[in-house]
PDB file of N, CA and C in Angstrom:
ATOM      1  N   MET A   3      75.437-131.797 -97.173  1.00  0.00           N
ATOM      2  CA  MET A   3      74.645-130.937 -96.332  1.00  0.00           C
ATOM      3  C   MET A   3      74.919-129.489 -96.729  1.00  0.00           C
ATOM      4  N   LEU A   4      73.863-128.695 -96.841  1.00  0.00           N
ATOM      5  CA  LEU A   4      73.977-127.286 -97.213  1.00  0.00           C
ATOM      6  C   LEU A   4      73.728-126.400 -95.995  1.00  0.00           C
ATOM      7  N   THR A   5      74.424-125.278 -95.953  1.00  0.00           N
ATOM      8  CA  THR A   5      74.255-124.292 -94.891  1.00  0.00           C
ATOM      9  C   THR A   5      73.666-123.025 -95.491  1.00  0.00           C
ATOM     10  N   LEU A   6      72.668-122.444 -94.819  1.00  0.00           N
ATOM     11  CA  LEU A   6      72.042-121.222 -95.306  1.00  0.00           C
ATOM     12  C   LEU A   6      72.762-119.994 -94.762  1.00  0.00           C
ATOM     13  N   LYS A   7      72.894-118.991 -95.637  1.00  0.00           N
ATOM     14  CA  LYS A   7      73.516-117.727 -95.254  1.00  0.00           C
ATOM     15  C   LYS A   7      72.719-116.602 -95.902  1.00  0.00           C
ATOM     16  N   TYR A   8      72.289-115.632 -95.087  1.00  0.00           N
ATOM     17  CA  TYR A   8      71.503-114.511 -95.601  1.00  0.00           C
ATOM     18  C   TYR A   8      72.372-113.595 -96.447  1.00  0.00           C
ATOM     19  N   ASN A   9      71.854-113.204 -97.613  1.00  0.00           N
ATOM     20  CA  ASN A   9      72.544-112.291 -98.513  1.00  0.00           C
ATOM     21  C   ASN A   9      71.793-110.958 -98.486  1.00  0.00           C
ATOM     22  N   PRO A  10      72.318-109.930 -97.822  1.00  0.00           N
ATOM     23  CA  PRO A  10      71.602-108.656 -97.715  1.00  0.00           C
ATOM     24  C   PRO A  10      71.401-107.961 -99.058  1.00  0.00           C
ATOM     25  N   ALA A  11      72.262-108.207-100.034  1.00  0.00           N
ATOM     26  CA  ALA A  11      72.123-107.570-101.345  1.00  0.00           C
ATOM     27  C   ALA A  11      70.863-108.059-102.071  1.00  0.00           C
ATOM     28  N   SER A  12      70.598-109.361-101.994  1.00  0.00           N
ATOM     29  CA  SER A  12      69.417-109.912-102.670  1.00  0.00           C
ATOM     30  C   SER A  12      68.234-110.073-101.718  1.00  0.00           C
ATOM     31  N   MET A  13      68.506-109.928-100.402  1.00  0.00           N
ATOM     32  CA  MET A  13      67.498-110.128 -99.357  1.00  0.00           C
ATOM     33  C   MET A  13      66.927-111.543 -99.397  1.00  0.00           C
ATOM     34  N   ARG A  14      67.781-112.512 -99.762  1.00  0.00           N
ATOM     35  CA  ARG A  14      67.402-113.925 -99.825  1.00  0.00           C
ATOM     36  C   ARG A  14      68.480-114.753 -99.136  1.00  0.00           C
ATOM     37  N   TYR A  15      68.198-116.044 -99.026  1.00  0.00           N
ATOM     38  CA  TYR A  15      69.162-116.961 -98.417  1.00  0.00           C
ATOM     39  C   TYR A  15      69.874-117.757 -99.496  1.00  0.00           C
ATOM     40  N   ASP A  16      71.201-117.792 -99.387  1.00  0.00           N
ATOM     41  CA  ASP A  16      72.034-118.567-100.297  1.00  0.00           C
ATOM     42  C   ASP A  16      72.418-119.876 -99.617  1.00  0.00           C
ATOM     43  N   CYS A  17      72.561-120.927-100.423  1.00  0.00           N
ATOM     44  CA  CYS A  17      73.000-122.238 -99.934  1.00  0.00           C
ATOM     45  C   CYS A  17      74.479-122.414-100.243  1.00  0.00           C
ATOM     46  N   TYR A  18      75.211-122.865 -99.254  1.00  0.00           N
ATOM     47  CA  TYR A  18      76.637-123.133 -99.404  1.00  0.00           C
ATOM     48  C   TYR A  18      76.945-124.555 -98.969  1.00  0.00           C
ATOM     49  N   LYS A  19      77.847-125.178 -99.691  1.00  0.00           N
ATOM     50  CA  LYS A  19      78.402-126.467 -99.268  1.00  0.00           C
ATOM     51  C   LYS A  19      79.850-126.185 -98.932  1.00  0.00           C
ATOM     52  N   GLY A  20      80.144-126.113 -97.655  1.00  0.00           N
ATOM     53  CA  GLY A  20      81.451-125.626 -97.211  1.00  0.00           C
ATOM     54  C   GLY A  20      81.537-124.151 -97.553  1.00  0.00           C
ATOM     55  N   SER A  21      82.552-123.761 -98.318  1.00  0.00           N
ATOM     56  CA  SER A  21      82.682-122.363 -98.735  1.00  0.00           C
ATOM     57  C   SER A  21      82.196-122.145-100.167  1.00  0.00           C
ATOM     58  N   ASP A  22      81.677-123.193-100.812  1.00  0.00           N
ATOM     59  CA  ASP A  22      81.221-123.106-102.203  1.00  0.00           C
ATOM     60  C   ASP A  22      79.747-122.716-102.288  1.00  0.00           C
ATOM     61  N   TYR A  23      79.463-121.643-103.038  1.00  0.00           N
ATOM     62  CA  TYR A  23      78.085-121.224-103.289  1.00  0.00           C
ATOM     63  C   TYR A  23      77.396-122.263-104.171  1.00  0.00           C
ATOM     64  N   ILE A  24      76.177-122.661-103.819  1.00  0.00           N
ATOM     65  CA  ILE A  24      75.424-123.635-104.589  1.00  0.00           C
ATOM     66  C   ILE A  24      74.261-122.965-105.325  1.00  0.00           C
ATOM     67  N   THR A  25      73.360-122.297-104.596  1.00  0.00           N
ATOM     68  CA  THR A  25      72.200-121.646-105.205  1.00  0.00           C
ATOM     69  C   THR A  25      71.563-120.691-104.210  1.00  0.00           C
ATOM     70  N   THR A  26      70.620-119.893-104.689  1.00  0.00           N
ATOM     71  CA  THR A  26      69.830-118.999-103.851  1.00  0.00           C
ATOM     72  C   THR A  26      68.425-119.569-103.730  1.00  0.00           C
ATOM     73  N   LEU A  27      67.895-119.586-102.510  1.00  0.00           N
ATOM     74  CA  LEU A  27      66.541-120.080-102.297  1.00  0.00           C
ATOM     75  C   LEU A  27      65.526-119.019-102.701  1.00  0.00           C
ATOM     76  N   THR A  28      64.495-119.439-103.397  1.00  0.00           N
ATOM     77  CA  THR A  28      63.401-118.554-103.784  1.00  0.00           C
ATOM     78  C   THR A  28      62.075-119.241-103.468  1.00  0.00           C
ATOM     79  N   CYS A  29      60.983-118.527-103.618  1.00  0.00           N
ATOM     80  CA  CYS A  29      59.665-119.103-103.353  1.00  0.00           C
ATOM     81  C   CYS A  29      59.453-120.346-104.200  1.00  0.00           C
ATOM     82  N   GLY A  30      58.992-121.395-103.551  1.00  0.00           N
ATOM     83  CA  GLY A  30      58.710-122.636-104.245  1.00  0.00           C
ATOM     84  C   GLY A  30      59.857-123.611-104.304  1.00  0.00           C
ATOM     85  N   THR A  31      61.062-123.188-103.897  1.00  0.00           N
ATOM     86  CA  THR A  31      62.194-124.111-103.894  1.00  0.00           C
ATOM     87  C   THR A  31      61.905-125.250-102.922  1.00  0.00           C
ATOM     88  N   ARG A  32      62.018-126.481-103.405  1.00  0.00           N
ATOM     89  CA  ARG A  32      61.837-127.640-102.533  1.00  0.00           C
ATOM     90  C   ARG A  32      63.097-127.816-101.707  1.00  0.00           C
ATOM     91  N   PHE A  33      62.911-127.990-100.406  1.00  0.00           N
ATOM     92  CA  PHE A  33      64.032-128.027 -99.480  1.00  0.00           C
ATOM     93  C   PHE A  33      63.741-129.040 -98.380  1.00  0.00           C
ATOM     94  N   ASN A  34      64.771-129.730 -97.929  1.00  0.00           N
ATOM     95  CA  ASN A  34      64.666-130.660 -96.800  1.00  0.00           C
ATOM     96  C   ASN A  34      65.422-130.048 -95.634  1.00  0.00           C
ATOM     97  N   LEU A  35      64.705-129.646 -94.616  1.00  0.00           N
ATOM     98  CA  LEU A  35      65.309-128.998 -93.453  1.00  0.00           C
ATOM     99  C   LEU A  35      65.822-130.050 -92.485  1.00  0.00           C
ATOM    100  N   CYS A  36      67.057-129.879 -92.038  1.00  0.00           N
ATOM    101  CA  CYS A  36      67.658-130.799 -91.081  1.00  0.00           C
ATOM    102  C   CYS A  36      67.284-130.356 -89.674  1.00  0.00           C
ATOM    103  N   CYS A  37      66.634-131.234 -88.943  1.00  0.00           N
ATOM    104  CA  CYS A  37      66.325-130.982 -87.534  1.00  0.00           C
ATOM    105  C   CYS A  37      67.412-131.670 -86.725  1.00  0.00           C
ATOM    106  N   ASP A  38      68.502-130.937 -86.471  1.00  0.00           N
ATOM    107  CA  ASP A  38      69.674-131.553 -85.867  1.00  0.00           C
ATOM    108  C   ASP A  38      69.445-132.062 -84.458  1.00  0.00           C
ATOM    109  N   ASP A  39      68.468-131.490 -83.737  1.00  0.00           N
ATOM    110  CA  ASP A  39      68.208-131.989 -82.387  1.00  0.00           C
ATOM    111  C   ASP A  39      67.517-133.352 -82.409  1.00  0.00           C
ATOM    112  N   GLU A  40      66.913-133.707 -83.565  1.00  0.00           N
ATOM    113  CA  GLU A  40      66.258-135.007 -83.700  1.00  0.00           C
ATOM    114  C   GLU A  40      66.941-135.876 -84.749  1.00  0.00           C
ATOM    115  N   ASP A  41      67.942-135.325 -85.449  1.00  0.00           N
ATOM    116  CA  ASP A  41      68.697-136.032 -86.469  1.00  0.00           C
ATOM    117  C   ASP A  41      67.806-136.587 -87.582  1.00  0.00           C
ATOM    118  N   VAL A  42      66.862-135.753 -88.041  1.00  0.00           N
ATOM    119  CA  VAL A  42      65.959-136.130 -89.131  1.00  0.00           C
ATOM    120  C   VAL A  42      65.853-134.978 -90.128  1.00  0.00           C
ATOM    121  N   PHE A  43      65.373-135.289 -91.332  1.00  0.00           N
ATOM    122  CA  PHE A  43      65.094-134.286 -92.351  1.00  0.00           C
ATOM    123  C   PHE A  43      63.593-134.158 -92.523  1.00  0.00           C
ATOM    124  N   VAL A  44      63.119-132.931 -92.676  1.00  0.00           N
ATOM    125  CA  VAL A  44      61.702-132.663 -92.896  1.00  0.00           C
ATOM    126  C   VAL A  44      61.557-132.091 -94.303  1.00  0.00           C
ATOM    127  N   GLU A  45      60.702-132.703 -95.113  1.00  0.00           N
ATOM    128  CA  GLU A  45      60.482-132.250 -96.487  1.00  0.00           C
ATOM    129  C   GLU A  45      59.520-131.073 -96.507  1.00  0.00           C
ATOM    130  N   GLY A  46      59.797-130.123 -97.394  1.00  0.00           N
ATOM    131  CA  GLY A  46      58.923-128.974 -97.533  1.00  0.00           C
ATOM    132  C   GLY A  46      59.401-128.061 -98.636  1.00  0.00           C
ATOM    133  N   SER A  47      59.069-126.782 -98.512  1.00  0.00           N
ATOM    134  CA  SER A  47      59.473-125.807 -99.525  1.00  0.00           C
ATOM    135  C   SER A  47      59.680-124.444 -98.885  1.00  0.00           C
ATOM    136  N   ILE A  48      60.288-123.562 -99.660  1.00  0.00           N
ATOM    137  CA  ILE A  48      60.573-122.203 -99.218  1.00  0.00           C
ATOM    138  C   ILE A  48      59.466-121.279 -99.725  1.00  0.00           C
ATOM    139  N   GLU A  49      58.980-120.417 -98.853  1.00  0.00           N
ATOM    140  CA  GLU A  49      57.965-119.429 -99.206  1.00  0.00           C
ATOM    141  C   GLU A  49      58.384-118.079 -98.636  1.00  0.00           C
ATOM    142  N   HIS A  50      57.604-117.026 -98.927  1.00  0.00           N
ATOM    143  CA  HIS A  50      57.962-115.673 -98.493  1.00  0.00           C
ATOM    144  C   HIS A  50      56.750-114.951 -97.923  1.00  0.00           C
ATOM    145  N   HIS A  51      56.974-114.251 -96.818  1.00  0.00           N
ATOM    146  CA  HIS A  51      55.957-113.397 -96.194  1.00  0.00           C
ATOM    147  C   HIS A  51      56.458-111.964 -96.318  1.00  0.00           C
ATOM    148  N   ASN A  52      55.601-111.047 -96.769  1.00  0.00           N
ATOM    149  CA  ASN A  52      56.022-109.668 -97.047  1.00  0.00           C
ATOM    150  C   ASN A  52      56.658-108.969 -95.851  1.00  0.00           C
ATOM    151  N   VAL A  53      56.238-109.282 -94.656  1.00  0.00           N
ATOM    152  CA  VAL A  53      56.772-108.614 -93.473  1.00  0.00           C
ATOM    153  C   VAL A  53      57.910-109.406 -92.829  1.00  0.00           C
ATOM    154  N   ASN A  54      57.728-110.714 -92.688  1.00  0.00           N
ATOM    155  CA  ASN A  54      58.674-111.525 -91.929  1.00  0.00           C
ATOM    156  C   ASN A  54      59.758-112.191 -92.754  1.00  0.00           C
ATOM    157  N   GLY A  55      59.688-112.143 -94.064  1.00  0.00           N
ATOM    158  CA  GLY A  55      60.734-112.702 -94.907  1.00  0.00           C
ATOM    159  C   GLY A  55      60.509-114.152 -95.285  1.00  0.00           C
ATOM    160  N   TYR A  56      61.605-114.822 -95.637  1.00  0.00           N
ATOM    161  CA  TYR A  56      61.538-116.195 -96.141  1.00  0.00           C
ATOM    162  C   TYR A  56      61.378-117.205 -95.006  1.00  0.00           C
ATOM    163  N   TYR A  57      60.620-118.259 -95.299  1.00  0.00           N
ATOM    164  CA  TYR A  57      60.401-119.305 -94.321  1.00  0.00           C
ATOM    165  C   TYR A  57      60.301-120.665 -95.005  1.00  0.00           C
ATOM    166  N   PHE A  58      60.469-121.697 -94.201  1.00  0.00           N
ATOM    167  CA  PHE A  58      60.316-123.081 -94.632  1.00  0.00           C
ATOM    168  C   PHE A  58      58.950-123.551 -94.160  1.00  0.00           C
ATOM    169  N   ILE A  59      58.205-124.221 -95.039  1.00  0.00           N
ATOM    170  CA  ILE A  59      56.925-124.803 -94.642  1.00  0.00           C
ATOM    171  C   ILE A  59      56.932-126.279 -95.023  1.00  0.00           C
ATOM    172  N   CYS A  60      56.636-127.130 -94.040  1.00  0.00           N
ATOM    173  CA  CYS A  60      56.622-128.566 -94.300  1.00  0.00           C
ATOM    174  C   CYS A  60      55.260-128.968 -94.856  1.00  0.00           C
ATOM    175  N   HIS A  61      55.153-130.212 -95.286  1.00  0.00           N
ATOM    176  CA  HIS A  61      53.916-130.704 -95.891  1.00  0.00           C
ATOM    177  C   HIS A  61      52.744-130.708 -94.915  1.00  0.00           C
ATOM    178  N   GLU A  62      53.032-130.727 -93.610  1.00  0.00           N
ATOM    179  CA  GLU A  62      51.971-130.695 -92.606  1.00  0.00           C
ATOM    180  C   GLU A  62      51.528-129.270 -92.280  1.00  0.00           C
ATOM    181  N   GLY A  63      52.219-128.273 -92.847  1.00  0.00           N
ATOM    182  CA  GLY A  63      51.828-126.878 -92.657  1.00  0.00           C
ATOM    183  C   GLY A  63      52.567-126.126 -91.577  1.00  0.00           C
ATOM    184  N   PHE A  64      53.546-126.746 -90.921  1.00  0.00           N
ATOM    185  CA  PHE A  64      54.309-126.052 -89.891  1.00  0.00           C
ATOM    186  C   PHE A  64      55.329-125.119 -90.534  1.00  0.00           C
ATOM    187  N   VAL A  65      55.488-123.934 -89.948  1.00  0.00           N
ATOM    188  CA  VAL A  65      56.342-122.883 -90.494  1.00  0.00           C
ATOM    189  C   VAL A  65      57.567-122.670 -89.612  1.00  0.00           C
ATOM    190  N   THR A  66      58.738-122.526 -90.256  1.00  0.00           N
ATOM    191  CA  THR A  66      59.971-122.179 -89.572  1.00  0.00           C
ATOM    192  C   THR A  66      60.647-121.073 -90.382  1.00  0.00           C
ATOM    193  N   TYR A  67      60.852-119.903 -89.760  1.00  0.00           N
ATOM    194  CA  TYR A  67      61.524-118.815 -90.466  1.00  0.00           C
ATOM    195  C   TYR A  67      63.008-119.110 -90.580  1.00  0.00           C
ATOM    196  N   LEU A  68      63.583-118.753 -91.713  1.00  0.00           N
ATOM    197  CA  LEU A  68      64.983-119.052 -92.000  1.00  0.00           C
ATOM    198  C   LEU A  68      65.915-118.126 -91.229  1.00  0.00           C
ATOM    199  N   TYR A  69      67.106-118.649 -90.924  1.00  0.00           N
ATOM    200  CA  TYR A  69      68.155-117.858 -90.290  1.00  0.00           C
ATOM    201  C   TYR A  69      69.511-118.438 -90.692  1.00  0.00           C
ATOM    202  N   ASN A  70      70.560-117.644 -90.514  1.00  0.00           N
ATOM    203  CA  ASN A  70      71.913-118.076 -90.863  1.00  0.00           C
ATOM    204  C   ASN A  70      72.285-119.342 -90.107  1.00  0.00           C
ATOM    205  N   GLY A  71      72.911-120.263 -90.833  1.00  0.00           N
ATOM    206  CA  GLY A  71      73.405-121.479 -90.206  1.00  0.00           C
ATOM    207  C   GLY A  71      72.466-122.660 -90.248  1.00  0.00           C
ATOM    208  N   MET A  72      71.234-122.466 -90.724  1.00  0.00           N
ATOM    209  CA  MET A  72      70.331-123.617 -90.837  1.00  0.00           C
ATOM    210  C   MET A  72      70.913-124.605 -91.817  1.00  0.00           C
ATOM    211  N   LEU A  73      70.646-125.893 -91.584  1.00  0.00           N
ATOM    212  CA  LEU A  73      71.175-126.959 -92.433  1.00  0.00           C
ATOM    213  C   LEU A  73      70.058-127.676 -93.172  1.00  0.00           C
ATOM    214  N   GLY A  74      70.385-128.175 -94.347  1.00  0.00           N
ATOM    215  CA  GLY A  74      69.402-128.932 -95.119  1.00  0.00           C
ATOM    216  C   GLY A  74      69.963-129.385 -96.444  1.00  0.00           C
ATOM    217  N   THR A  75      69.054-129.899 -97.275  1.00  0.00           N
ATOM    218  CA  THR A  75      69.420-130.339 -98.626  1.00  0.00           C
ATOM    219  C   THR A  75      68.356-129.875 -99.596  1.00  0.00           C
ATOM    220  N   LEU A  76      68.726-129.784-100.852  1.00  0.00           N
ATOM    221  CA  LEU A  76      67.748-129.473-101.887  1.00  0.00           C
ATOM    222  C   LEU A  76      67.044-130.752-102.291  1.00  0.00           C
ATOM    223  N   SER A  77      65.780-130.658-102.591  1.00  0.00           N
ATOM    224  CA  SER A  77      65.016-131.844-103.003  1.00  0.00           C
ATOM    225  C   SER A  77      65.156-132.086-104.489  1.00  0.00           C
TER     226      SER A  77
END
């Protein structure tokens, strides 16, 4: 499981597994968002909005803006 952490220097979200840096999310990165309240993963990708920043969009078109501590996996 990966945890997202905002990096102010790059203005992007980095993925960490524990304390180990894994990668930085960019537009088009395939990502599976963990919905911990339902204990399921939702497949989608990372995109960017000029005003609101990076967000996750699932295949059905629902949008969730990223924030520190979100959990997921890379596809």
